Coordinates of C-alpha atoms in Angstrom, one line a residue:
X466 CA -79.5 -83.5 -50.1
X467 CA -78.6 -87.1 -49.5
X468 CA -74.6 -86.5 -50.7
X469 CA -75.0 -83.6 -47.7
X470 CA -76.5 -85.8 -45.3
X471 CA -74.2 -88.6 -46.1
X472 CA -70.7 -85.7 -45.7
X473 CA -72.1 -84.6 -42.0
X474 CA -72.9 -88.2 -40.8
X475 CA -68.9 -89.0 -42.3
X476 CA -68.1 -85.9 -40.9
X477 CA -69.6 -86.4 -37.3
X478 CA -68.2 -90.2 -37.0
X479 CA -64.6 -88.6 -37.4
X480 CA -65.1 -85.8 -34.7
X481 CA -66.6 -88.4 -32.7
X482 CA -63.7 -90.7 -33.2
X483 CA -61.1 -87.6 -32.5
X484 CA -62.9 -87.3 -29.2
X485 CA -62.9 -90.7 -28.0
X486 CA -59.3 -90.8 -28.9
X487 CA -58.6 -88.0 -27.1
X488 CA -60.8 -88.9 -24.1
X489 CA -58.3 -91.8 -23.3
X490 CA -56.4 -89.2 -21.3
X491 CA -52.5 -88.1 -21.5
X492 CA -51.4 -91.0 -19.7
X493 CA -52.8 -93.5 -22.0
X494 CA -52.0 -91.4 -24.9
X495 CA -48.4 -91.3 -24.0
X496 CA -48.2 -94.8 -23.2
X497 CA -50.3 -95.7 -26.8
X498 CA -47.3 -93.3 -28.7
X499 CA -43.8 -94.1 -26.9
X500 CA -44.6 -97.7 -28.6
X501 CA -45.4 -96.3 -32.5
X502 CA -42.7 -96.5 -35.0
X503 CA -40.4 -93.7 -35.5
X504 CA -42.8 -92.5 -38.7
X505 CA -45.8 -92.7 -37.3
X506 CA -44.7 -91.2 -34.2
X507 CA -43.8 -88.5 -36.1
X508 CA -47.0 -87.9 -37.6
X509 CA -49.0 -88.1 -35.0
X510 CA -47.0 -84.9 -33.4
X511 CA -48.9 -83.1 -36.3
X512 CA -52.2 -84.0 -35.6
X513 CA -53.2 -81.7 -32.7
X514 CA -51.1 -79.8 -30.1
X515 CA -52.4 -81.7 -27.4
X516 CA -50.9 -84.8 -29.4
X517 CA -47.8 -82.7 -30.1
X518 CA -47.3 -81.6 -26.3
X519 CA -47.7 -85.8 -25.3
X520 CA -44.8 -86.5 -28.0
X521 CA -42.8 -84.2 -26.4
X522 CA -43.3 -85.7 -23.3
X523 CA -42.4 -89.1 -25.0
X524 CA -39.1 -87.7 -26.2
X525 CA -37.9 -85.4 -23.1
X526 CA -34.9 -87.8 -22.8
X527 CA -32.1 -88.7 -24.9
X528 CA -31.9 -91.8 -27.4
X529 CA -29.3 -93.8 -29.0
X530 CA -30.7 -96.3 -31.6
X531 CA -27.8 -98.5 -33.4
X532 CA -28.3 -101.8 -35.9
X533 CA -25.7 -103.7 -37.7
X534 CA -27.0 -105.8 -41.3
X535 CA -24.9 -108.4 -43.4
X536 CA -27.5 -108.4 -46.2
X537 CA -25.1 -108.7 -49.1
X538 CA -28.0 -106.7 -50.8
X539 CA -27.2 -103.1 -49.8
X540 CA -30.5 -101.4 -50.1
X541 CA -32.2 -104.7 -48.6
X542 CA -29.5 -104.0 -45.7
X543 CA -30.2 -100.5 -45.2
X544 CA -33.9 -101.0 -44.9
X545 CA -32.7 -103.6 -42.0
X546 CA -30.8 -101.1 -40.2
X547 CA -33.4 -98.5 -40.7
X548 CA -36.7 -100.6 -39.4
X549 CA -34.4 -101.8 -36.6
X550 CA -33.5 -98.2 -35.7
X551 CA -36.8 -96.7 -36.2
X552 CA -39.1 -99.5 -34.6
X553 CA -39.8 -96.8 -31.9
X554 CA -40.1 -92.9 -31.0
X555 CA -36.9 -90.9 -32.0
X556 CA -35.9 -87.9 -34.1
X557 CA -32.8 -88.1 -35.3
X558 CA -30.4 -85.0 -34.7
X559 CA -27.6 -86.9 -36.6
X560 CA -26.6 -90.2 -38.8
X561 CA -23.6 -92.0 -38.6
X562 CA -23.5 -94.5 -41.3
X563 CA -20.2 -97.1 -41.8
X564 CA -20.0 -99.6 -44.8
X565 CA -17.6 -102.2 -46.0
X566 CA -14.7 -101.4 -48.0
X567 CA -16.7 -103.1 -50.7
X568 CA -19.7 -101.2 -51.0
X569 CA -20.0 -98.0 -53.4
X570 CA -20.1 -95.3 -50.9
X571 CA -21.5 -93.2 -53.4
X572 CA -25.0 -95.4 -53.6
X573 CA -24.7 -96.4 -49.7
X574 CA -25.3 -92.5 -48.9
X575 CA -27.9 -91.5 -52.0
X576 CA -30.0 -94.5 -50.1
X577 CA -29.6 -93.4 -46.3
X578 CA -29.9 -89.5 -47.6
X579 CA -33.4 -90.6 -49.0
X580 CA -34.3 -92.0 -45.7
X581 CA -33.6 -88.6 -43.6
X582 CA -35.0 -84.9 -43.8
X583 CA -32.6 -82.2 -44.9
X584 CA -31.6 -80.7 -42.0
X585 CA -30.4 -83.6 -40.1
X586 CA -26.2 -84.3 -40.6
X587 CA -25.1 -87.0 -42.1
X588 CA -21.8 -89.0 -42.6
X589 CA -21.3 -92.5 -44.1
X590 CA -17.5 -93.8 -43.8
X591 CA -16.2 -96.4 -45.2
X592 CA -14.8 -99.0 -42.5
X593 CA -12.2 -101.8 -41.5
X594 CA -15.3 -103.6 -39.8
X595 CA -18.3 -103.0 -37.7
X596 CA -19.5 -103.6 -34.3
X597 CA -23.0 -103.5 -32.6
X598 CA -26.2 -105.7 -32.5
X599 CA -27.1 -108.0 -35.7
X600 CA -31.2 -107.3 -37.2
X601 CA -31.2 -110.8 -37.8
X602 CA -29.4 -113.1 -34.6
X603 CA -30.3 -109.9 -32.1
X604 CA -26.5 -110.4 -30.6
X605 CA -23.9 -108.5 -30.5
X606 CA -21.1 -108.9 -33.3
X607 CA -17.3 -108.0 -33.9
X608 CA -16.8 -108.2 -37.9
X609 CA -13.7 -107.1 -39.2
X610 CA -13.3 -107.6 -43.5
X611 CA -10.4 -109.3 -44.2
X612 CA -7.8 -108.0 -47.0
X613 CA -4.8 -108.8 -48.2
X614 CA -2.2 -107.6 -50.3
X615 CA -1.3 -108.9 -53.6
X616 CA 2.2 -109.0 -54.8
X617 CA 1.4 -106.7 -57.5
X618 CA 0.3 -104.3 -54.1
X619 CA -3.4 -104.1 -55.4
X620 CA -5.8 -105.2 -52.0
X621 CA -7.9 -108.6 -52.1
X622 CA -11.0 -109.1 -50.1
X623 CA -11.3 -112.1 -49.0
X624 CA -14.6 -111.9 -47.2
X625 CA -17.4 -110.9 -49.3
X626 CA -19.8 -110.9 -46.7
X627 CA -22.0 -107.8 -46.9
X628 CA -22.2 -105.6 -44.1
X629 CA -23.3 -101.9 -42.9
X630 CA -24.0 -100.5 -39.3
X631 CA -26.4 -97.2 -38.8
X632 CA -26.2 -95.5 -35.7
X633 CA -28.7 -92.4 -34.9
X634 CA -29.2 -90.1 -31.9
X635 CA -31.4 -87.8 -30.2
X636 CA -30.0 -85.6 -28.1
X637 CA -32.1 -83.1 -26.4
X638 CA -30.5 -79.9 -25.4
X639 CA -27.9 -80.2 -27.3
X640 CA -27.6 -79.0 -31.3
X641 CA -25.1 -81.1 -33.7
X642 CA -23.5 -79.7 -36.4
X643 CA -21.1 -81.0 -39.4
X644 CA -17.8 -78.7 -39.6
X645 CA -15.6 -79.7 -42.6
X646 CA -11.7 -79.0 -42.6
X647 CA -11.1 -77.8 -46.1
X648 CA -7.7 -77.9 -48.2
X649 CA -6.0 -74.6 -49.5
X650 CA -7.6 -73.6 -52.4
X651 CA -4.8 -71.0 -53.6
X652 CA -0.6 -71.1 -52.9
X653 CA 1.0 -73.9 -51.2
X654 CA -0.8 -77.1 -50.4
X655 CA -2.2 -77.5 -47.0
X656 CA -5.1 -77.4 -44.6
X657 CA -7.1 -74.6 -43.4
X658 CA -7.2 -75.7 -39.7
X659 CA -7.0 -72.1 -38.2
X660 CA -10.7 -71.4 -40.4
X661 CA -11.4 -75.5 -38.9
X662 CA -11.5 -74.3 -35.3
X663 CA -12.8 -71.3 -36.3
X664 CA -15.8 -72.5 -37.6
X665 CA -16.4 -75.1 -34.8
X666 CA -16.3 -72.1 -32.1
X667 CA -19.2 -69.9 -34.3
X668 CA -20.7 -72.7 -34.6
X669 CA -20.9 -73.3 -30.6
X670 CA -21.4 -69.7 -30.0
X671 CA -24.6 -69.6 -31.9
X672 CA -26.0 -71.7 -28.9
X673 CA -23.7 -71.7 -26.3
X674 CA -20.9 -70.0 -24.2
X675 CA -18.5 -70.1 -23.8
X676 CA -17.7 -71.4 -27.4
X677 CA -16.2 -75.0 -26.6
X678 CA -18.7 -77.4 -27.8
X679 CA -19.0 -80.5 -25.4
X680 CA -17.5 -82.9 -28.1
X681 CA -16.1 -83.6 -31.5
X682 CA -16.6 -86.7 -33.7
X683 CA -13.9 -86.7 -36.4
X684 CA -13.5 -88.0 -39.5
X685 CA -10.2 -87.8 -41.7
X686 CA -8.6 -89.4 -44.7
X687 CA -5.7 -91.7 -44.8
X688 CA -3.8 -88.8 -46.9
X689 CA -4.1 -86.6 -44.0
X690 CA -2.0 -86.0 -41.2
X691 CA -4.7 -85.4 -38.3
X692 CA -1.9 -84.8 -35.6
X693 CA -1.6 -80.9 -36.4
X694 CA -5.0 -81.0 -36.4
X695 CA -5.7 -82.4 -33.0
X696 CA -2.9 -80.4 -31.7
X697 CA -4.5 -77.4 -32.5
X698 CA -7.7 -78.8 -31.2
X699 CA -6.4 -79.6 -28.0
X700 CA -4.8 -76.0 -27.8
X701 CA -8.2 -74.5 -28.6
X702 CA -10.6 -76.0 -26.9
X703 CA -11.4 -76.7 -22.8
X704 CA -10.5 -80.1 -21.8
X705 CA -14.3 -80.6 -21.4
X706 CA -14.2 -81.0 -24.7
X707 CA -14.4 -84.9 -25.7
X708 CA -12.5 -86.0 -29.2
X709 CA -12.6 -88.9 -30.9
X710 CA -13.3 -90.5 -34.2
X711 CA -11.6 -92.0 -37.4
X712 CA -8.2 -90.8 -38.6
X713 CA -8.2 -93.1 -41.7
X714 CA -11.4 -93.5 -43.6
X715 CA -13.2 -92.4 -47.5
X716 CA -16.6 -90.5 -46.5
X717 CA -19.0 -88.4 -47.3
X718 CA -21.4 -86.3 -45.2
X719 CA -23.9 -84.2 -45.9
X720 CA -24.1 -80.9 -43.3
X721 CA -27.5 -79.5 -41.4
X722 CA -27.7 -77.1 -43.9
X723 CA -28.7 -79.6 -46.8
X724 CA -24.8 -79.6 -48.3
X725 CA -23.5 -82.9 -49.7
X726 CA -19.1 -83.6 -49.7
X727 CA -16.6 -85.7 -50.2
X728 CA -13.5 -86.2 -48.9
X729 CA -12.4 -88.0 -52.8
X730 CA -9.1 -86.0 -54.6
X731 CA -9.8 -82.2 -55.6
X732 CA -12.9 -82.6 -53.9
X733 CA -11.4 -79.6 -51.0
X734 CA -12.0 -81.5 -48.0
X735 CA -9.6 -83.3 -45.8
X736 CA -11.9 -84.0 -42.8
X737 CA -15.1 -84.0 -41.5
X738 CA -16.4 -83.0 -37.8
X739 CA -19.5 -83.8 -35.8
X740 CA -19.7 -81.0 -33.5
X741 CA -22.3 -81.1 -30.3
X742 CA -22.5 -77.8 -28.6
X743 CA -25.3 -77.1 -25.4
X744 CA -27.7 -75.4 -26.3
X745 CA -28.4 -72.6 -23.4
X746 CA -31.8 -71.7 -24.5
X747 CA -32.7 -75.5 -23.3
X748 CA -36.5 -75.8 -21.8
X749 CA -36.2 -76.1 -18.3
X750 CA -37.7 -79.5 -18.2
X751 CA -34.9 -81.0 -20.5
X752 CA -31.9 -82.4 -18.5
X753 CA -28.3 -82.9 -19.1
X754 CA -26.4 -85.2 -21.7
X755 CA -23.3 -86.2 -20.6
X756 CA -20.5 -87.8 -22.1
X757 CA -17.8 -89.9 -21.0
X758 CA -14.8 -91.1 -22.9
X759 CA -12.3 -93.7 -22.2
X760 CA -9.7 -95.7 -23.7
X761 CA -8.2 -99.1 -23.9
X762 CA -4.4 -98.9 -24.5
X763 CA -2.6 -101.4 -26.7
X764 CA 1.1 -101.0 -26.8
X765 CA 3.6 -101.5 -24.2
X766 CA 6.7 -99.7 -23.8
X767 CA 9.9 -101.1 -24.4
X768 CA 14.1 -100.2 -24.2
X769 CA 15.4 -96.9 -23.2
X770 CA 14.7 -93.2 -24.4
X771 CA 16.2 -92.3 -27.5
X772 CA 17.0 -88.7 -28.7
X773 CA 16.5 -88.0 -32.2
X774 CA 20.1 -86.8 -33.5
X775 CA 20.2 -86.7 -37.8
X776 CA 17.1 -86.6 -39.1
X777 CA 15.8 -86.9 -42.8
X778 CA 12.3 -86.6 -44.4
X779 CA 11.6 -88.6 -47.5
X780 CA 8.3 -88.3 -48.9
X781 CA 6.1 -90.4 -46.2
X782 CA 8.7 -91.4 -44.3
X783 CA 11.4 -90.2 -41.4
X784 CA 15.0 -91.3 -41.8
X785 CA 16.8 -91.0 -38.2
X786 CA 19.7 -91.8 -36.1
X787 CA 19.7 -91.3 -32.3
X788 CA 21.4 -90.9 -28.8
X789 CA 21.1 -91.8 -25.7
X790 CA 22.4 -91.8 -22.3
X791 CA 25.6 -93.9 -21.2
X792 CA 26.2 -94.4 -24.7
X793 CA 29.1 -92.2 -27.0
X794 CA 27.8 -90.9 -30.5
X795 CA 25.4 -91.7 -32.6
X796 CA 23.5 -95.2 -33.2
X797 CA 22.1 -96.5 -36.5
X798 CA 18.5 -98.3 -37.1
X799 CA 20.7 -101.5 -37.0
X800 CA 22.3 -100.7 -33.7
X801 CA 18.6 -99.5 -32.3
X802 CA 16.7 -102.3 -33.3
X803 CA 19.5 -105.3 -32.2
X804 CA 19.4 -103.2 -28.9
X805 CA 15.3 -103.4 -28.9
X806 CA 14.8 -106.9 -30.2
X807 CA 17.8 -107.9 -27.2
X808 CA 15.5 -107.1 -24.6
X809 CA 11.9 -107.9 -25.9
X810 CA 13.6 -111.7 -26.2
X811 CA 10.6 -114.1 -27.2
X812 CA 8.0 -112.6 -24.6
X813 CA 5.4 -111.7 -27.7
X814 CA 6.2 -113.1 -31.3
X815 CA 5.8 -111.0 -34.4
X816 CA 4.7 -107.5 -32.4
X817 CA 3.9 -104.3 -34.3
X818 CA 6.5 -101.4 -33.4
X819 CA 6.6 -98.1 -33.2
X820 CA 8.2 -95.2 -31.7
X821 CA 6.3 -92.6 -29.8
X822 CA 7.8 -89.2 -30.0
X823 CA 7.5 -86.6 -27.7
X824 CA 7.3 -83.6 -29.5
X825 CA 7.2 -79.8 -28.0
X826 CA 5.6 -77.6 -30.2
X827 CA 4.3 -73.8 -30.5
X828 CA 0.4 -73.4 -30.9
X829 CA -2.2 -70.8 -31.3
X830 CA -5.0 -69.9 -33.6
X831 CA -5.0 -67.2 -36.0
X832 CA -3.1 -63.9 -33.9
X833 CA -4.2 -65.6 -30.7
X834 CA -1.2 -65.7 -28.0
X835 CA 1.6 -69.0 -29.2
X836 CA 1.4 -71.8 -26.1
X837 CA 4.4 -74.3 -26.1
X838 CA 2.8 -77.7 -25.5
X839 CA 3.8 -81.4 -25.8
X840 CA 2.2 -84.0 -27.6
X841 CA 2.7 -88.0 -27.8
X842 CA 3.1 -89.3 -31.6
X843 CA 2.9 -92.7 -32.7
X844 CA 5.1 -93.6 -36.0
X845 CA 5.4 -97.2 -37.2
X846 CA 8.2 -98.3 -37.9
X847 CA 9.7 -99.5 -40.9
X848 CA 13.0 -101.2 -40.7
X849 CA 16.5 -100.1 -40.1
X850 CA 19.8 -100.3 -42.0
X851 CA 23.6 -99.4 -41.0
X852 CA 22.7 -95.6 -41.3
X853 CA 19.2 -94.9 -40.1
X854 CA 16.2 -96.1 -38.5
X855 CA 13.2 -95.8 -40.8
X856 CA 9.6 -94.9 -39.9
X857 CA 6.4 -93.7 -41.4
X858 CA 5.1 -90.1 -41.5
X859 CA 7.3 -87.5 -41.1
X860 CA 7.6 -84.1 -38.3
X861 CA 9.7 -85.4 -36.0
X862 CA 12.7 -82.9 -35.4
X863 CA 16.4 -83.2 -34.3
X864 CA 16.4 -83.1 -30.2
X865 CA 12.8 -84.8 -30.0
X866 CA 12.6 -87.8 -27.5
X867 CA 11.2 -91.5 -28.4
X868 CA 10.9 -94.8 -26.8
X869 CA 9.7 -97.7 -28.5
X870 CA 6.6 -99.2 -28.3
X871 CA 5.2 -102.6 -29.5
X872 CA 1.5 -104.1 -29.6
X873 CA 0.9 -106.6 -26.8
X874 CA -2.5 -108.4 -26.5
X875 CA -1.8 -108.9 -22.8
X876 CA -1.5 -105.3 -21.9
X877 CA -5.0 -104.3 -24.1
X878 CA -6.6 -107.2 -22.0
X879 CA -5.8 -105.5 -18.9
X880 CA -6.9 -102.2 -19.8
X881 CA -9.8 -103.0 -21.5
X882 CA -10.8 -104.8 -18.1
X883 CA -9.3 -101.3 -16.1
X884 CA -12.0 -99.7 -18.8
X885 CA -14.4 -102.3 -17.6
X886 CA -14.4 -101.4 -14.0
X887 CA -14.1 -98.0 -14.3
X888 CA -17.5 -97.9 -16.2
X889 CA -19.0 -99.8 -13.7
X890 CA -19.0 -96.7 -11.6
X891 CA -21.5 -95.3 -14.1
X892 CA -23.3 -98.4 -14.0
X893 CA -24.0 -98.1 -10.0
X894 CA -24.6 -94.5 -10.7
X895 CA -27.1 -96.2 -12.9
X896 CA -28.4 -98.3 -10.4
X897 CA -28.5 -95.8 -8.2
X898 CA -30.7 -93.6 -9.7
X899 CA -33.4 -96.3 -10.5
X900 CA -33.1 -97.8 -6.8
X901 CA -35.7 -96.1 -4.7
X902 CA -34.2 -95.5 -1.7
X903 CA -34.8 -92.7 0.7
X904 CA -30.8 -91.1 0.8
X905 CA -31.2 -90.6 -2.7
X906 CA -29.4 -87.0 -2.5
X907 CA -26.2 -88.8 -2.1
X908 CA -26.5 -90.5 -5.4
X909 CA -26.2 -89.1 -9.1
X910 CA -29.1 -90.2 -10.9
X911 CA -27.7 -90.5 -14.6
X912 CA -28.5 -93.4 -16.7
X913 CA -26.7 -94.5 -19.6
X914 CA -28.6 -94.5 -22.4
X915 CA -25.6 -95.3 -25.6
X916 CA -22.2 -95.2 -26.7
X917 CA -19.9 -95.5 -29.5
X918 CA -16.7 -97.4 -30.2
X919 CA -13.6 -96.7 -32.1
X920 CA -11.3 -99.6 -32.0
X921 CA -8.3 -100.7 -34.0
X922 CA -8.6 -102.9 -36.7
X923 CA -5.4 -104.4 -35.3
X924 CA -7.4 -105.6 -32.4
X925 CA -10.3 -108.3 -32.4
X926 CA -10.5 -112.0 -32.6
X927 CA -7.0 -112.6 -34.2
X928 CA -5.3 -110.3 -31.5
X929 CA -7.0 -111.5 -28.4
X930 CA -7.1 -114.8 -28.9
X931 CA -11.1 -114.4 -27.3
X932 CA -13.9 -113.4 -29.4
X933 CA -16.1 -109.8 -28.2
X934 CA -13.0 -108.5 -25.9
X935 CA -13.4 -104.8 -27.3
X936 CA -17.3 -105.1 -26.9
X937 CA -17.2 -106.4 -22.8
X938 CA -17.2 -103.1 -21.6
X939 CA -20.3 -102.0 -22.7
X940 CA -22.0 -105.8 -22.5
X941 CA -20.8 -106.3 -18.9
X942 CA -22.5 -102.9 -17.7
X943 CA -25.1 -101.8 -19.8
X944 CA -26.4 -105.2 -20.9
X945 CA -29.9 -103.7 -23.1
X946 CA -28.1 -100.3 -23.8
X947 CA -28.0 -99.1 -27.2
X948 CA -23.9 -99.0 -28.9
X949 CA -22.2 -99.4 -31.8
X950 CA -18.5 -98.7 -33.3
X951 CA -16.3 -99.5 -35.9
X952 CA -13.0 -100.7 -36.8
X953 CA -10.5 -98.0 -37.6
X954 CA -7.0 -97.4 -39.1
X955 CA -6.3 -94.7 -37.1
X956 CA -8.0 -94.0 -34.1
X957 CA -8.5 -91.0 -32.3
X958 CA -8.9 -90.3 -28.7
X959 CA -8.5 -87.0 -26.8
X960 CA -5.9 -87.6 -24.3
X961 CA -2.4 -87.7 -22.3
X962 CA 1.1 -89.9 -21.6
X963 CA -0.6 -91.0 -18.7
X964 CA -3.0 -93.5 -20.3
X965 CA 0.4 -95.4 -21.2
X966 CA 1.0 -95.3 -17.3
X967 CA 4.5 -93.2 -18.1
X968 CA 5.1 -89.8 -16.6
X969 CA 7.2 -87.1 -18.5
X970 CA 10.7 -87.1 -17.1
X971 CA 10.3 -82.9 -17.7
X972 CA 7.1 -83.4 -15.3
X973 CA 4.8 -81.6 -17.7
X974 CA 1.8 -82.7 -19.5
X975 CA 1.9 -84.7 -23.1
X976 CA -1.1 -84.8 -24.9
X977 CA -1.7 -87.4 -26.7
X978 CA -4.6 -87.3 -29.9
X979 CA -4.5 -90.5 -32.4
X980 CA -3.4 -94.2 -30.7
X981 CA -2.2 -97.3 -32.3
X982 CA -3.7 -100.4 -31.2
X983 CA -6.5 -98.6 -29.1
X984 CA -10.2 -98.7 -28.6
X985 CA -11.7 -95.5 -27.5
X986 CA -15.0 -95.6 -25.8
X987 CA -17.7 -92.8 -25.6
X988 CA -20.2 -93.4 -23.0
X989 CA -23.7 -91.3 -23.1
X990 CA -25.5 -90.6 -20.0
X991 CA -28.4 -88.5 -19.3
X992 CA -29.5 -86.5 -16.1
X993 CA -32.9 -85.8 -15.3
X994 CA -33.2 -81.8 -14.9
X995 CA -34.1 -81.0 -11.1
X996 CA -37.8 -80.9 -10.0
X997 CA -40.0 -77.8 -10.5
X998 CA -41.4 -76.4 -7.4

């Protein structure tokens, strides 16, 4: 009798402590939960529906939530990154993980895989450097690994300074999915980027229509060619949909469904998407996520254009002579270059070149009608001899037009700052929306609440001259807002000739998919959903 008595006084104190909890009211409740840790916000959603309704409340809007760590430890750095990211409410609807070129990416992802449930998508890539907020200074950072090659042509790191950044999101009505391109399994090599898009759309169309998701966050190896790819993307999908991502990186990813890849030889994948597609079926009292892209440009023009005349293809490589106007027959890579060098004179020492190619190609997917579009594509270039002009990667074809283009820190100065300004527009929007002011019709009341960078890693310090340059954007508008990025070997950007301030002398549109010397922005925002009368 006394063990009885003793269980209904134990039980009584915890029903009366569930009621005084509960009589603190919604309000108080809500306030008490949007400051819990990530885990224990979570399990408090379980304890009672009236809890689980307040959570919801607490996690109507959209989050971004991004830490950088130089812990030279790597599990001691991921638990940085993950307390950092998860000192508050948010359920994560995807991972984006990017290590040093050091770290095993094998036992960086077993340790974040741990960290997440099963159904939430996952990619770790493994970087040319990181940017976004340090757990330990609290400022913002711009860390780019330093390697060089040894005469033997095996790669020394110089700096052995650990590092990882973790970046999570949660993005209410919208669902993300990971899409994998996949390599021909049977006859002759290739990629299956017909089944790619297909995939993406049935993906979308599970959720929304039509079945062009709002964005794509791509990730491909160096082995790859991603122009096709993104040509085909860009033929596919509304120009709605925002592209950009990572065209030269090792990773591994693990999809909503629980699977776990690799993008390592035989392993049958050649890239790796994060797809985010609306979700019509949204509760009325979620509102809209909106994404903005832009894009810093890093090379200038330079010479006349040049028409491809002989071309050879040797291995990785393009072998080339060319025309052009007011000049009879055919010029060497000698003759090109002395004519180039001639009129870039001493006005930036040691630039990068390349040639951008114009290229007008047929597209479609699968039996769907064939479209003839143009696209912009970057090739470095090599050297030159007394017979041909050498550059890397090969598809360029007799007839297609190139001009010449070198990397000039002044010009990516003055677009980042064009960048700069033009965000500021979202930033009065911004200000707009929090001002309370009685005309507030006239004003769009989104708030940016994250964004993402993908920057060359021939930008940063060494290229400016200026520490944080690709970073100012973001600082200078949405000082407090949650971003991160990396630096890539190949970034990619969804967009036209334009953004090089050149028009097409045929007058039509070039698209233009993967940049050299670029930093591509993406810039969430969030719109509260109209009021319920």
């Amino acid at each position: 009798m006394k063990m009885s008595k003793a269980k209904d006084k134990s039980g009584s104190r915890i029903q009366n402590n569930m009621a005084s909890i509960d009589d603190l009211g919604d309000d108080l409740m809500q306030n008490i939960l949007s400051r819990s840790p990530a885990l224990s916000f979570a399990s408090a959603a379980c304890v009672s529906r009236s809890w689980s309704s307040v959570c919801h409340r607490v996690l109507s809007v959209p989050k971004l939530r991004s830490a950088v760590s130089f812990n030279p430890t790597l599990e001691n750095a991921v638990n940085e990154v993950m307390d950092k990211v998860l000192h508050e409410p948010i359920r994560p609807h995807f991972v984006m993980v990017s290590i040093g070129p050091y770290v095993c990416l094998q036992a960086a992802f077993q340790l974040i895989e741990g960290k997440f449930g099963s159904g939430i998508p996952i990619i770790v890539n493994v970087c040319e450097g990181v940017i976004g907020k340090d757990v330990l200074t609290d400022q913002f950072v711009e860390f780019q690994w330093e390697i060089t090659e040894e005469e033997d042509g095996s790669a020394e790191l110089l700096e052995s300074k650990g590092g990882i950044s973790l970046t999570i999101g949660f993005l209410p009505g919208l669902k993300v999915h990971i899409i994998p391109l996949l390599f021909k399994i049977k006859g002759p090599q290739g990629i299956l980027i017909d089944d790619f898009v297909m995939d993406i759309r049935e993906a979308t169309s599970t959720v929304s229509s039509p079945a062009s998701p709002a964005g794509i966050i791509l990730f491909s190896d160096r082995e790859t060619d991603i122009n096709p790819v993104l040509q085909t993307l860009e033929y596919a999908f509304s120009k709605d949909t925002f592209i950009v991502g990572d065209g030269g990186c090792q990773f591994l990813y693990r999809s909503d469904s629980g699977n776990t890849i690799t993008n390592r030889p035989n392993s049958g994948c050649a890239a790796v998407a994060l797809v985010f597609a609306r979700d019509a079926d949204k509760p009325l009292d979620i509102g809209e996520t909106k994404f903005h892209v832009r894009l810093s440009t890093g090379v200038s023009p330079i010479g006349p254009t040049y028409r491809a005349a002989s071309v050879k293809c040797r291995k990785s490589s393009t072998w080339l002579t060319a025309s052009r106007e007011t000049v009879r027959g055919h010029l060497d890579g000698q003759a090109i270059l002395e004519e180039i060098y001639d009129e870039l004179g001493n006005r930036i020492q040691y630039p990068a070149f390349y040639i951008g190619v114009t290229k007008r190609r047929k597209c479609s997917v699968g039996m769907e009608s064939v479209r003839r579009m143009q696209f912009l594509e970057f090739h470095e270039v090599r050297g030159g001899d007394e017979e041909y002009l050498i550059v890397n990667s090969v598809g360029i074809k007799t007839g297609d037009s190139f001009r010449f283009y070198i990397s000039d820190s002044g010009a990516a100065l003055s677009s980042c700052t064009k960048v700069s300004n033009n965000l500021g527009h979202l930033k009065l929007d911004r200000d707009c929306g929090n001002n309370h002011m009685s005309d507030v019709d006239h004003c769009d009341k989104s708030n940016v609440f994250g964004g993402i960078i993908f920057t060359c890693c021939g930008r940063g310090d060494s290229f400016f001259g200026l520490p944080g340059i690709d970073s100012s954007p973001f600082l200078k508008n949405f000082p407090g807002v949650a971003f991160g990025g990396t630096y890539c070997a190949g970034e990619i950007c969804r967009g036209d000739l334009n953004l090089y301030e050149q028009d097409n002398e045929e007058g039509d549109l070039v698209h233009c998919g993967q940049h050299v010397y670029s930093a591509a922005y993406l810039v969430m925002s969030y719109s509260p959903p109209p009021p319920q009368h």
